[in-house]
Coordinates of C-alpha atoms in Angstrom, one line a residue:
Chain Q
M1 CA -32.4 28.9 101.3
N2 CA -31.1 32.4 101.8
S3 CA -27.4 33.1 102.0
K4 CA -27.5 34.4 105.6
L5 CA -29.0 31.1 106.7
S6 CA -26.4 28.9 105.1
E7 CA -23.5 30.6 106.9
K8 CA -24.3 28.8 110.2
L9 CA -26.1 25.7 111.3
R10 CA -29.4 26.8 112.7
I11 CA -31.2 24.8 115.4
L12 CA -34.8 25.7 116.3
L13 CA -36.1 25.0 119.8
P14 CA -39.5 25.6 121.4
S15 CA -39.7 29.0 123.1
S16 CA -42.2 28.1 125.9
G17 CA -44.0 25.3 127.7
S18 CA -42.9 21.9 128.7
L19 CA -41.3 21.2 125.4
A20 CA -39.1 24.2 125.9
E21 CA -37.8 23.1 129.3
G22 CA -37.5 19.5 128.1
S23 CA -35.5 20.5 125.0
I24 CA -33.0 22.5 127.0
S25 CA -32.6 19.7 129.5
F26 CA -32.3 17.1 126.7
M27 CA -29.6 19.1 125.0
A28 CA -27.8 19.6 128.3
Q29 CA -27.9 15.9 129.0
K30 CA -26.1 15.4 125.7
G31 CA -23.4 17.9 126.7
I32 CA -24.8 20.7 124.6
N33 CA -25.1 23.7 126.8
I34 CA -27.2 26.5 125.4
E35 CA -26.2 30.0 126.3
K36 CA -28.9 32.6 126.3
E37 CA -28.4 36.2 127.5
S38 CA -31.9 36.6 128.9
D39 CA -35.2 34.7 129.0
R40 CA -36.7 37.2 126.6
K41 CA -34.0 36.7 123.9
L42 CA -35.2 34.4 121.1
F43 CA -31.7 33.4 120.0
G44 CA -28.7 31.8 121.7
K45 CA -25.6 29.9 121.0
I46 CA -23.8 26.7 122.1
K47 CA -20.6 26.8 124.0
G48 CA -17.9 25.2 121.9
F49 CA -19.9 25.3 118.7
P50 CA -19.3 28.8 117.2
E51 CA -20.7 27.7 113.8
V52 CA -24.1 26.8 115.3
E53 CA -26.9 29.2 116.2
I54 CA -30.0 28.5 118.3
F55 CA -33.4 30.2 117.6
F56 CA -36.5 29.9 119.9
Q57 CA -39.9 29.6 118.2
R58 CA -43.4 28.4 119.1
S59 CA -43.2 24.6 118.9
G60 CA -46.1 24.6 116.4
D61 CA -44.2 26.8 114.0
I62 CA -40.9 24.8 114.1
P63 CA -42.0 22.0 111.6
L64 CA -42.8 24.3 108.8
S65 CA -39.8 26.5 109.5
I66 CA -37.5 23.4 109.1
D67 CA -39.5 22.2 106.1
R68 CA -39.2 25.5 104.4
G69 CA -35.5 25.7 105.0
M70 CA -35.5 28.4 107.7
G71 CA -33.6 26.1 110.1
H72 CA -31.6 22.9 109.8
F73 CA -32.5 21.0 113.0
G74 CA -35.3 21.4 115.4
I75 CA -37.1 19.9 118.4
T76 CA -40.9 19.8 118.4
G77 CA -43.8 17.5 119.1
L78 CA -44.1 14.5 116.7
D79 CA -47.8 15.3 116.4
R80 CA -47.0 18.9 115.3
Y81 CA -44.5 17.7 112.7
L82 CA -46.8 15.0 111.2
E83 CA -49.7 17.5 111.2
H84 CA -47.8 19.9 109.0
C85 CA -45.1 18.0 107.2
E86 CA -45.9 14.2 106.9
G87 CA -44.8 12.9 103.6
S88 CA -42.7 16.1 102.8
K89 CA -39.5 15.5 100.9
N90 CA -37.9 18.6 102.4
S91 CA -37.6 17.4 106.0
C92 CA -37.6 14.3 108.1
V93 CA -37.8 13.0 111.6
I94 CA -34.4 11.8 112.9
K95 CA -35.7 10.5 116.2
D96 CA -39.4 10.4 117.2
N97 CA -39.2 9.6 120.9
L98 CA -36.9 11.8 122.9
K99 CA -38.5 10.6 126.1
F100 CA -40.2 13.9 127.0
G101 CA -43.2 15.9 125.9
D102 CA -45.6 12.9 126.0
S103 CA -49.1 13.6 124.7
K104 CA -52.1 11.7 123.3
L105 CA -54.5 12.9 120.6
V106 CA -57.9 11.6 121.8
V107 CA -61.4 11.7 120.5
A108 CA -64.0 12.6 123.1
V109 CA -67.8 12.8 122.9
P110 CA -70.5 14.4 125.1
D111 CA -70.8 12.2 128.2
G112 CA -74.6 11.9 127.6
W113 CA -74.0 9.9 124.4
I114 CA -74.3 6.7 126.4
D115 CA -74.5 4.6 123.2
V116 CA -71.1 5.8 122.0
T117 CA -68.0 4.2 123.5
S118 CA -65.8 3.4 120.6
I119 CA -64.7 4.8 117.2
S120 CA -66.9 2.3 115.4
D121 CA -70.0 3.8 117.1
L122 CA -69.1 7.0 115.4
V123 CA -69.6 5.4 112.0
E124 CA -73.3 4.8 112.9
V125 CA -73.7 8.2 114.5
C126 CA -72.4 9.8 111.3
Y127 CA -75.2 8.0 109.4
E128 CA -77.7 9.2 112.0
F129 CA -76.6 12.8 111.4
K130 CA -76.8 12.3 107.6
Q131 CA -80.4 11.0 107.9
N132 CA -81.2 14.3 109.7
N133 CA -79.5 16.2 106.9
N134 CA -76.6 17.2 109.2
N135 CA -72.9 16.3 109.4
L136 CA -71.1 15.2 112.5
R137 CA -68.7 18.1 113.3
L138 CA -65.4 17.4 115.0
A139 CA -63.3 20.3 116.4
T140 CA -59.5 19.9 116.4
K141 CA -56.2 21.7 116.2
Y142 CA -54.9 18.7 114.1
P143 CA -57.1 18.5 111.0
N144 CA -54.6 16.6 108.8
L145 CA -53.7 14.0 111.4
V146 CA -57.3 13.5 112.5
R147 CA -58.5 13.2 108.9
R148 CA -55.9 10.6 108.1
K149 CA -56.7 8.6 111.2
L150 CA -60.4 8.8 110.7
D151 CA -60.0 7.7 107.1
E152 CA -58.2 4.6 108.4
F153 CA -61.4 3.8 110.4
G154 CA -63.6 4.4 107.4
I155 CA -65.1 7.5 108.9
T156 CA -65.4 10.0 106.1
N157 CA -68.7 11.9 106.8
V158 CA -67.2 14.0 109.6
V159 CA -66.8 17.7 109.0
L160 CA -63.6 18.9 110.7
V161 CA -63.8 22.3 112.4
T162 CA -60.3 23.7 112.9
A163 CA -59.9 25.6 116.2
S164 CA -56.9 26.8 118.0
G165 CA -57.9 26.6 121.7
G166 CA -60.6 25.9 124.2
L167 CA -61.8 22.9 122.2
E168 CA -63.5 21.4 125.3
A169 CA -66.2 24.0 125.1
A170 CA -66.9 23.5 121.4
P171 CA -69.9 21.1 121.9
M172 CA -71.5 23.3 124.5
I173 CA -71.0 26.5 122.5
G174 CA -72.4 24.5 119.5
Y175 CA -69.7 24.9 116.8
A176 CA -68.8 21.2 117.0
D177 CA -70.4 18.0 118.2
I178 CA -67.3 16.1 119.3
I179 CA -63.6 17.0 119.7
A180 CA -60.1 15.5 119.1
D181 CA -57.5 17.1 121.3
I182 CA -54.2 16.6 123.0
T183 CA -54.7 15.3 126.6
V184 CA -52.5 13.9 129.3
T185 CA -54.9 13.0 132.1
G186 CA -58.3 13.7 130.5
N187 CA -59.4 15.8 133.5
T188 CA -60.2 18.9 131.5
M189 CA -62.4 16.9 129.1
K190 CA -64.2 15.3 132.1
E191 CA -64.8 18.6 133.7
N192 CA -66.4 19.8 130.5
N193 CA -68.8 16.8 130.3
L194 CA -66.7 15.1 127.6
R195 CA -65.7 11.4 127.7
P196 CA -62.7 10.0 125.8
L197 CA -63.7 7.0 123.7
L198 CA -62.3 3.6 124.8
D199 CA -60.3 3.2 121.6
G200 CA -60.2 6.9 120.9
V201 CA -56.4 7.5 121.1
L202 CA -55.7 8.5 117.5
F203 CA -52.1 9.2 118.1
K204 CA -49.4 9.0 120.8
S205 CA -46.6 11.6 120.6
Q206 CA -43.3 12.6 122.2
A207 CA -40.8 15.3 121.4
A208 CA -39.0 14.6 118.2
F209 CA -35.7 15.7 116.7
I210 CA -36.3 16.8 113.1
S211 CA -34.0 17.8 110.3
S212 CA -34.1 19.7 107.0
N213 CA -33.1 17.6 104.0
L214 CA -31.5 20.7 102.5
I215 CA -28.5 21.1 104.7
P216 CA -25.7 22.6 102.5
N217 CA -22.6 20.6 102.0
K218 CA -20.4 23.3 103.8
L219 CA -22.5 22.8 107.0
K220 CA -22.2 19.0 106.9
K221 CA -19.3 19.0 109.3
S222 CA -21.2 21.0 111.9
S223 CA -24.4 19.0 111.5
N224 CA -22.5 15.7 111.8
A225 CA -20.8 17.0 115.0
I226 CA -24.3 17.9 116.5
I227 CA -25.7 14.5 115.5
D228 CA -22.7 12.7 117.0
K229 CA -23.0 14.7 120.2
I230 CA -26.7 14.0 120.5
N231 CA -26.0 10.4 119.7
L232 CA -29.3 9.8 117.9
Chain Z
M1 CA -20.9 18.5 84.0
D2 CA -23.0 16.9 86.6
N3 CA -24.3 19.7 88.8
S4 CA -26.2 17.4 91.3
D5 CA -27.6 20.3 93.4
N6 CA -29.6 21.6 90.4
K7 CA -31.0 18.2 89.1
V8 CA -34.7 17.7 89.4
L9 CA -35.2 14.1 90.4
R10 CA -38.0 11.7 89.5
L11 CA -40.6 11.5 92.3
N12 CA -40.3 8.6 94.7
N13 CA -42.5 5.6 93.8
F14 CA -42.9 6.7 90.2
E15 CA -41.5 4.7 87.4
D16 CA -40.0 5.5 84.0
F17 CA -41.1 3.2 81.2
G18 CA -38.4 2.7 78.5
P19 CA -39.1 1.5 75.0
S20 CA -39.0 -2.2 75.5
R21 CA -41.3 -2.2 78.5
L22 CA -43.7 0.2 76.9
K23 CA -43.8 -1.9 73.7
L24 CA -44.7 -5.0 75.8
L25 CA -47.3 -3.1 77.8
K26 CA -49.0 -1.7 74.7
H27 CA -48.9 -5.2 73.1
I28 CA -50.7 -6.7 76.1
E29 CA -53.1 -3.8 76.3
N30 CA -54.1 -4.1 72.6
D31 CA -54.5 -7.9 72.8
C32 CA -56.8 -7.7 75.8
L33 CA -58.9 -4.8 74.4
E34 CA -59.2 -6.5 71.0
Y35 CA -60.5 -9.7 72.7
L36 CA -62.9 -7.8 75.0
V37 CA -64.3 -5.8 72.1
S38 CA -64.7 -9.0 70.1
V39 CA -66.9 -10.5 72.8
G40 CA -69.2 -7.5 73.0
Y41 CA -67.5 -4.9 75.3
S42 CA -67.5 -1.3 74.2
Y43 CA -64.1 0.5 74.7
V44 CA -64.5 3.7 76.8
D45 CA -62.1 6.3 78.1
P46 CA -63.2 8.4 81.1
P47 CA -61.0 11.3 82.3
I48 CA -58.1 10.7 84.7
L49 CA -59.3 13.5 87.0
E50 CA -62.8 13.4 88.5
S51 CA -64.6 15.0 91.4
A52 CA -63.2 13.5 94.6
D53 CA -66.8 12.7 95.6
L54 CA -67.0 10.0 93.0
F55 CA -64.3 7.9 94.6
L56 CA -65.3 8.7 98.2
K57 CA -68.8 7.5 97.4
K58 CA -67.5 4.4 95.7
S59 CA -65.2 3.2 98.6
L60 CA -67.0 5.0 101.5
G61 CA -63.6 6.6 102.1
S62 CA -61.7 3.4 102.7
T63 CA -59.2 4.3 100.0
S64 CA -59.1 8.0 100.5
S65 CA -55.7 8.0 102.2
S66 CA -54.1 6.4 99.2
T67 CA -55.9 8.6 96.6
Y68 CA -54.3 11.8 95.2
T69 CA -56.9 14.5 96.1
F70 CA -56.4 18.2 95.8
M71 CA -58.1 21.5 95.0
D72 CA -57.9 22.4 91.4
L73 CA -57.5 25.9 89.9
E74 CA -61.3 26.4 90.1
N75 CA -61.3 25.4 93.8
R76 CA -63.0 22.1 93.2
L77 CA -61.9 19.0 95.2
V78 CA -60.7 16.6 92.6
S79 CA -59.0 13.2 92.6
M80 CA -56.8 11.3 90.2
R81 CA -58.6 8.0 89.7
P82 CA -57.4 5.2 92.0
D83 CA -59.2 2.7 89.7
F84 CA -61.5 2.8 86.7
T85 CA -64.7 1.3 88.1
A86 CA -66.5 4.4 89.5
S87 CA -65.5 6.5 86.4
V88 CA -66.7 3.9 83.9
I89 CA -70.0 3.5 85.7
R90 CA -70.5 7.3 85.8
L91 CA -69.6 7.5 82.1
I92 CA -72.1 4.9 81.1
F93 CA -75.0 6.3 83.2
D94 CA -74.3 9.9 82.2
N95 CA -74.0 9.3 78.4
Y96 CA -75.8 6.1 77.4
K97 CA -79.4 5.9 78.5
E98 CA -82.3 3.5 77.5
E99 CA -81.7 2.0 74.1
S100 CA -78.1 3.1 73.8
F101 CA -77.3 1.8 77.3
I102 CA -73.9 0.1 77.4
S103 CA -74.0 -3.0 79.6
K104 CA -70.4 -4.1 78.9
A105 CA -67.5 -1.7 78.8
C106 CA -63.8 -2.2 78.7
Y107 CA -61.0 0.3 79.4
S108 CA -57.3 0.8 79.7
G109 CA -54.9 3.5 81.1
P110 CA -53.1 4.7 84.2
V111 CA -54.5 4.8 87.8
F112 CA -52.8 6.4 90.8
R113 CA -52.5 5.0 94.3
Y114 CA -50.2 6.2 97.0
E115 CA -49.1 3.4 99.3
P116 CA -46.4 4.9 101.6
A117 CA -45.8 1.6 103.4
T118 CA -44.6 -0.2 100.2
S119 CA -42.3 0.7 97.4
D120 CA -45.0 0.0 94.9
S121 CA -45.4 2.3 91.9
V122 CA -47.9 5.1 92.4
Q123 CA -48.9 5.1 88.7
L124 CA -50.2 1.7 87.6
Y125 CA -51.5 0.7 84.2
Q126 CA -54.7 -1.3 84.0
V127 CA -56.8 -3.0 81.4
G128 CA -60.2 -4.2 82.5
A129 CA -63.9 -4.5 82.1
E130 CA -67.2 -3.7 83.8
F131 CA -70.4 -5.8 83.3
L132 CA -73.8 -4.3 84.2
G133 CA -77.2 -5.8 84.2
Q134 CA -76.9 -9.4 85.4
K135 CA -77.0 -11.0 88.8
G136 CA -76.2 -14.7 89.4
N137 CA -73.5 -17.1 88.7
K138 CA -73.8 -17.0 84.9
S139 CA -72.4 -13.5 84.7
D140 CA -69.8 -14.3 87.5
L141 CA -68.6 -17.2 85.3
E142 CA -68.6 -15.0 82.1
L143 CA -66.5 -12.4 83.9
L144 CA -64.0 -14.9 85.3
S145 CA -63.7 -16.6 81.9
N146 CA -63.0 -13.3 80.2
S147 CA -60.3 -12.4 82.7
I148 CA -58.7 -15.9 82.3
K149 CA -58.9 -15.4 78.5
C150 CA -57.0 -12.1 78.7
L151 CA -54.3 -13.6 80.8
D152 CA -53.9 -16.5 78.4
L153 CA -53.6 -14.1 75.5
V154 CA -50.8 -12.2 77.1
G155 CA -48.8 -15.4 77.6
I156 CA -48.7 -15.6 81.4
K157 CA -48.3 -19.3 82.3
N158 CA -49.0 -21.1 85.6
Y159 CA -51.1 -18.4 87.1
K160 CA -53.4 -19.1 90.0
I161 CA -56.9 -17.9 90.9
D162 CA -58.0 -17.3 94.5
L163 CA -61.7 -17.1 94.6
G164 CA -63.9 -16.1 97.6
H165 CA -67.4 -14.9 98.3
V166 CA -68.1 -12.1 100.7
G167 CA -71.9 -12.9 100.9
I168 CA -71.5 -16.5 101.9
V169 CA -69.4 -16.0 105.0
R170 CA -71.7 -13.3 106.2
E171 CA -74.8 -15.4 105.5
L172 CA -73.4 -18.3 107.5
I173 CA -72.5 -16.1 110.5
L174 CA -76.0 -14.6 110.5
Q175 CA -77.7 -18.0 110.0
K176 CA -76.1 -19.2 113.2
G177 CA -77.8 -16.4 115.1
F178 CA -75.0 -13.8 115.4
G179 CA -75.8 -10.2 114.8
N180 CA -74.6 -7.9 112.1
S181 CA -72.0 -6.2 114.4
I182 CA -70.3 -9.6 115.0
A183 CA -70.5 -10.5 111.3
E184 CA -68.9 -7.1 110.3
L185 CA -66.1 -7.6 112.9
V186 CA -65.3 -11.1 111.7
L187 CA -65.4 -10.2 108.0
N188 CA -63.3 -7.1 108.5
N189 CA -60.6 -9.2 110.1
L190 CA -60.7 -12.2 107.9
Q191 CA -57.7 -11.1 105.7
N192 CA -55.5 -11.6 108.8
F193 CA -57.0 -15.1 109.4
Y194 CA -53.7 -16.9 108.9
E195 CA -51.8 -14.7 111.4
K196 CA -50.7 -16.4 114.6
D197 CA -52.7 -14.2 117.0
W198 CA -55.9 -13.9 114.9
E199 CA -58.3 -15.3 117.4
E200 CA -56.8 -13.3 120.3
N201 CA -56.9 -10.1 118.3
L202 CA -60.4 -10.7 117.3
I203 CA -61.6 -11.2 120.9
F204 CA -59.6 -8.1 121.9
K205 CA -61.3 -6.0 119.3
A206 CA -64.7 -7.4 120.1
K207 CA -64.1 -6.3 123.8
Q208 CA -62.9 -2.9 122.7
L209 CA -66.0 -2.4 120.6
N210 CA -68.2 -3.4 123.5
L211 CA -69.6 -6.4 121.5
I212 CA -69.0 -8.7 124.4
N213 CA -70.9 -8.9 127.6
L214 CA -67.8 -9.3 129.7
N215 CA -69.3 -10.3 133.0
N216 CA -71.7 -12.8 131.4
K217 CA -74.2 -10.9 133.6
E218 CA -77.8 -10.5 132.8
K219 CA -78.2 -7.9 130.2
D220 CA -79.4 -4.5 131.5
S221 CA -83.1 -3.8 131.0
L222 CA -83.7 -2.6 127.4
I223 CA -86.9 -0.8 128.3
P224 CA -86.4 2.9 127.3
E225 CA -87.9 4.1 130.6
D226 CA -85.5 2.0 132.6
I227 CA -82.5 3.3 130.6
L228 CA -83.7 6.9 131.0
S229 CA -84.0 6.4 134.8
K230 CA -80.6 4.6 135.1
Y231 CA -78.7 7.3 133.0
K232 CA -80.9 10.2 134.1
D233 CA -78.0 12.6 134.8
K234 CA -76.0 11.8 131.7
L235 CA -79.0 12.0 129.4
S236 CA -80.1 15.3 130.8
S237 CA -76.7 16.9 130.2
D238 CA -75.9 18.7 126.9
L239 CA -76.4 16.2 124.1
G240 CA -75.6 18.7 121.3
M241 CA -77.6 18.0 118.1
R242 CA -78.6 14.5 119.0
A243 CA -82.0 13.7 120.4
Q244 CA -82.3 11.8 123.6
E245 CA -84.6 9.3 121.8
D246 CA -82.0 8.5 119.1
I247 CA -79.3 7.9 121.8
I248 CA -81.6 5.5 123.8
N249 CA -82.7 3.7 120.6
R250 CA -79.1 3.1 119.5
F251 CA -78.1 2.1 123.0
V252 CA -80.9 -0.6 123.0
S253 CA -79.8 -2.0 119.7
K254 CA -76.2 -2.0 120.7
V255 CA -76.7 -3.8 124.0
A256 CA -79.2 -6.3 122.4
S257 CA -76.5 -7.5 120.0
Q258 CA -73.9 -8.1 122.6
V259 CA -72.7 -11.7 123.0
T260 CA -70.9 -13.7 125.7
I261 CA -67.3 -14.7 125.4
E262 CA -68.4 -18.3 124.8
E263 CA -70.6 -17.2 122.0
I264 CA -67.8 -15.3 120.2
K265 CA -65.6 -18.3 120.6
E266 CA -68.3 -20.5 119.0
C267 CA -68.5 -18.0 116.1
I268 CA -64.7 -18.2 115.7
N269 CA -64.8 -22.0 115.6
L270 CA -67.4 -21.8 112.9
V271 CA -65.3 -19.4 110.9
K272 CA -62.2 -21.6 111.3
K273 CA -64.2 -24.6 109.9
I274 CA -65.3 -22.5 106.9
M275 CA -61.8 -21.1 106.2
N276 CA -60.1 -24.5 106.4
M277 CA -62.5 -26.1 103.9
S278 CA -61.0 -27.4 100.6
I279 CA -62.8 -27.0 97.2
K280 CA -63.6 -30.7 97.3
E281 CA -65.3 -30.4 100.7
F282 CA -67.2 -27.3 99.6
L283 CA -68.3 -28.9 96.3
N284 CA -69.5 -32.1 98.1
N285 CA -71.0 -30.1 101.0
D286 CA -69.7 -32.9 103.2
N287 CA -68.4 -30.6 106.0
E288 CA -70.3 -30.2 109.2
V289 CA -70.9 -26.7 108.2
N290 CA -74.1 -26.8 106.2
F291 CA -73.9 -24.7 103.1
D292 CA -77.4 -24.8 101.7
S293 CA -78.6 -21.4 100.7
D294 CA -79.2 -20.2 97.1
N295 CA -75.9 -18.3 97.2
C296 CA -74.0 -21.3 98.3
R297 CA -75.5 -23.5 95.6
D298 CA -74.7 -20.9 92.9
F299 CA -71.2 -20.5 94.2
R300 CA -70.8 -24.3 94.2
N301 CA -71.8 -24.4 90.5
L302 CA -69.5 -21.6 89.7
L303 CA -66.5 -23.4 91.3
G304 CA -67.3 -26.6 89.4
N305 CA -67.5 -24.8 86.1
L306 CA -64.4 -22.8 86.7
Q307 CA -62.4 -25.9 87.6
N308 CA -63.4 -27.3 84.2
I309 CA -62.3 -24.1 82.3
L310 CA -59.0 -23.9 84.1
G311 CA -58.0 -27.5 83.7
E312 CA -55.2 -29.0 85.7
E313 CA -52.4 -26.6 84.8
R314 CA -53.9 -23.5 86.4
A315 CA -54.7 -23.7 90.1
L316 CA -58.0 -22.6 91.6
T317 CA -58.1 -22.0 95.4
L318 CA -61.1 -21.5 97.5
N319 CA -60.1 -18.5 99.6
L320 CA -63.0 -17.2 101.7
T321 CA -60.6 -14.9 103.6
L322 CA -60.6 -12.7 100.5
T323 CA -62.7 -9.9 101.9
R324 CA -60.9 -6.7 100.8
N325 CA -63.0 -3.5 100.8
L326 CA -66.1 -4.9 102.4
A327 CA -67.9 -1.6 101.9
Y328 CA -67.9 -2.4 98.2
Y329 CA -68.0 -6.1 97.3
N330 CA -71.1 -8.2 98.0
G331 CA -70.6 -11.4 96.1
I332 CA -67.6 -13.1 94.5
V333 CA -64.1 -11.7 94.9
F334 CA -61.0 -13.0 93.2
D335 CA -57.3 -12.4 92.8
I336 CA -55.2 -13.6 89.9
K337 CA -51.7 -14.4 91.0
S338 CA -48.4 -15.4 89.3
D339 CA -46.7 -18.6 90.3
K340 CA -44.7 -16.4 92.7
D341 CA -47.8 -15.0 94.3
I342 CA -47.6 -11.6 92.7
I343 CA -51.1 -10.2 92.2
L344 CA -51.6 -9.6 88.5
G345 CA -55.3 -8.6 88.7
G346 CA -58.6 -9.3 90.3
G347 CA -62.2 -8.3 90.5
G348 CA -65.6 -9.3 91.9
R349 CA -69.2 -8.3 92.2
Y350 CA -70.4 -5.0 93.6
D351 CA -74.1 -4.8 92.8
D352 CA -74.8 -1.8 95.1
L353 CA -72.2 0.5 93.5
P354 CA -74.4 2.2 90.8
S355 CA -77.0 3.1 93.5
R356 CA -74.3 4.3 95.8
L357 CA -73.1 6.6 93.0
G358 CA -76.6 8.0 92.7
Y359 CA -78.0 6.0 89.8
D360 CA -81.3 4.2 90.0
F361 CA -80.1 0.7 89.0
D362 CA -80.3 -2.6 90.8
Q363 CA -79.6 -5.2 88.2
G364 CA -76.1 -6.3 89.1
C365 CA -72.6 -4.9 88.6
L366 CA -69.3 -6.7 88.4
G367 CA -65.9 -6.2 86.9
F368 CA -62.2 -7.1 86.7
A369 CA -58.9 -5.4 86.0
I370 CA -55.5 -6.6 85.1
N371 CA -52.5 -4.8 86.4
L372 CA -50.3 -4.3 83.3
T373 CA -47.4 -2.8 85.4
K374 CA -47.1 -6.0 87.4
T375 CA -47.8 -8.2 84.4
T376 CA -44.9 -6.7 82.4
E377 CA -42.7 -7.2 85.4
V378 CA -43.6 -10.9 85.6
I379 CA -43.2 -11.5 81.8
G380 CA -39.9 -9.6 81.7
Y381 CA -38.9 -7.0 79.1

C-alpha cells in the first residue's frame, strides 16, 4: 500500500446509478454525511471525520480497488465483489445485504426454445450442440460467477462469452446462444424474445459493505469509528 | 524480534506435517503398497499436474469447482490432481499396450481439493489401487477385500463399511415404469434421504424441472404438426443455432416422460422401502420390493461373501443412499468409516471411465483409495 494512502482512511463509493444514490442515503441514515463540492468531483469528505476521505468510482471497479489496497472500505454490489474477489485473502465482505441495490443474475434463453424451461434442460441442449460439433455459448458480464454456478449444476460444456453491455441482443446478433444477465423485472429480456428459466436465478444480490484486510494499525481507530457508526 | 507484518503465513486449509505424523504416514503408505504389490498390483506414479481436460472429462465437471485449475507458463489449462484415478488410467493406456498392459495398478501421494465450506485440508495424501479388465461381483469382492486388508495392516480397529449400488436403485425405478428423468432426479437426491424434508424437496424439484404434469390434465398432443401449430409464433422466432426439428423432438420426449403427482409419490414410496431395507431383508429378498435382476443377485452374493470376510467385529451396512458423483459410478460404491464416522477411504465401480477419457476399453474398471491424512488423524501421532 502506498504511503499517501495510509495517511487517511479511504472509503470508495459508487459514482453513478442507483447504487450511488443508495450509498449516500445509507451513509446519511447512519449519521455519516458526505460533503462533496460539486456533482463532478470524484472525492469528498465526511463531516466530523477529518481522518477519512471519500472517493467515487464505478461500482464495478470498487472490488478490485479495495482488494488491491487502493481503498480501505467500499460499497458495491455483492455480485460485483464475488465476480472479482471471491476467495481473496486481501479483502472481505463485512455485510452483504445493505437493503438496497437489489438485483438478480438470471439465465435466459430464446423464447422459441419451447423445450427449455429449466437449468437441467440446458445439460441436454449442451449435448445436442456437441453432437452438431458446436458449443452452447452464453454471454455474460459475470463469467466467474456464472462459471461457478453452472459448475454446481454440472454444466461444463458452455463457452462463456464475456460482454460488457447490450447482452439481450447477443442471440439475435449471433455471438451467443443464451445469456446470463442482471435483471429486476425481466422486461428487457422479454422485449428481446428472451425468456428467463424457471430456476434460472443464479444469484441474488444487494449492495454490500466491503473491507480491505490490509488496514494499517494506525488507521484502526478511524476504521473502528466508522464501523461503530455504521453499526454493521 | 517478531515482526508480524512481514511474516508470510501458511495458506489457509493447508497443513504442516511434523516428523511424527510423517513417520506414521510413510509407515502406513509403505505397508499398504507392499501388500498391494505382493498381490499383483504394479506401483505407478503419474504427475501431480495434468491437463485440466482429464479431470473435467472424468467427473463431467462435477468436481471442477473444488479443483485447482490455472493457466501454466505455456498458456495451457492445467489442474492439480483432485484424485488419482483419471491420471492412473491415462498412464496405463498411454504407456502399456497389448502384452505389457497393466490391469492392476497401485499408487500413493498427495491430491488437492478445495472445499471452502469445510476446514478440511486441501492437500490430502492417498494410497489406493485401480483394477481394470473385469466386470461382475468377483472383481468387486477382490477390490473390497484388498481395501479391508490395507486397513487391517495399518492397525485401524472397529472400522465400518457402508456399501451401496448405484445401478440397482436405478434399475428398480426404471422397472416400475418411471422414466430416466425421474430416476436421475431421485438418485441425485438420495444422499439427502435422511433429511426431514426430503420428500417435500424432491417433489418441489420435480415441479421445478417440469417433470410433473401439475394439473393431471390430459397430456398435450405429441404429434409434431400439432406442436408446430400450437407454438407457431414462438417456433418461427429467432432460434439461434438450434433447428426447429431438434426443439420439437426434445419437447416431445420431455412431455412424454412427465408423471402425475400421484405417480411421483408412488416412486417415493418405492424408494423409501428400498432405503429402509436391512442387509438381512435384502439377502433373503423377503421384502415386498422384488429384487430379482442379475445385478441384484450378484450384489446379494457380494454382501454375503463380504459379511463372511468382515466377521462380527467390523460392521457392514447396506447403504443404498450412497450415490455420490452419479456421472461417474455405475455399480458398487463404498465408504470406509472409523467408529466415529470419519471417512477413511472409499471406492467403487466406474466401468465407463476409460471410454470417457477417450480409450477404447469396455471390460470393467474399479478402484479404491485410503485417505492417509484422515487415517493418521484417527490413529494419532
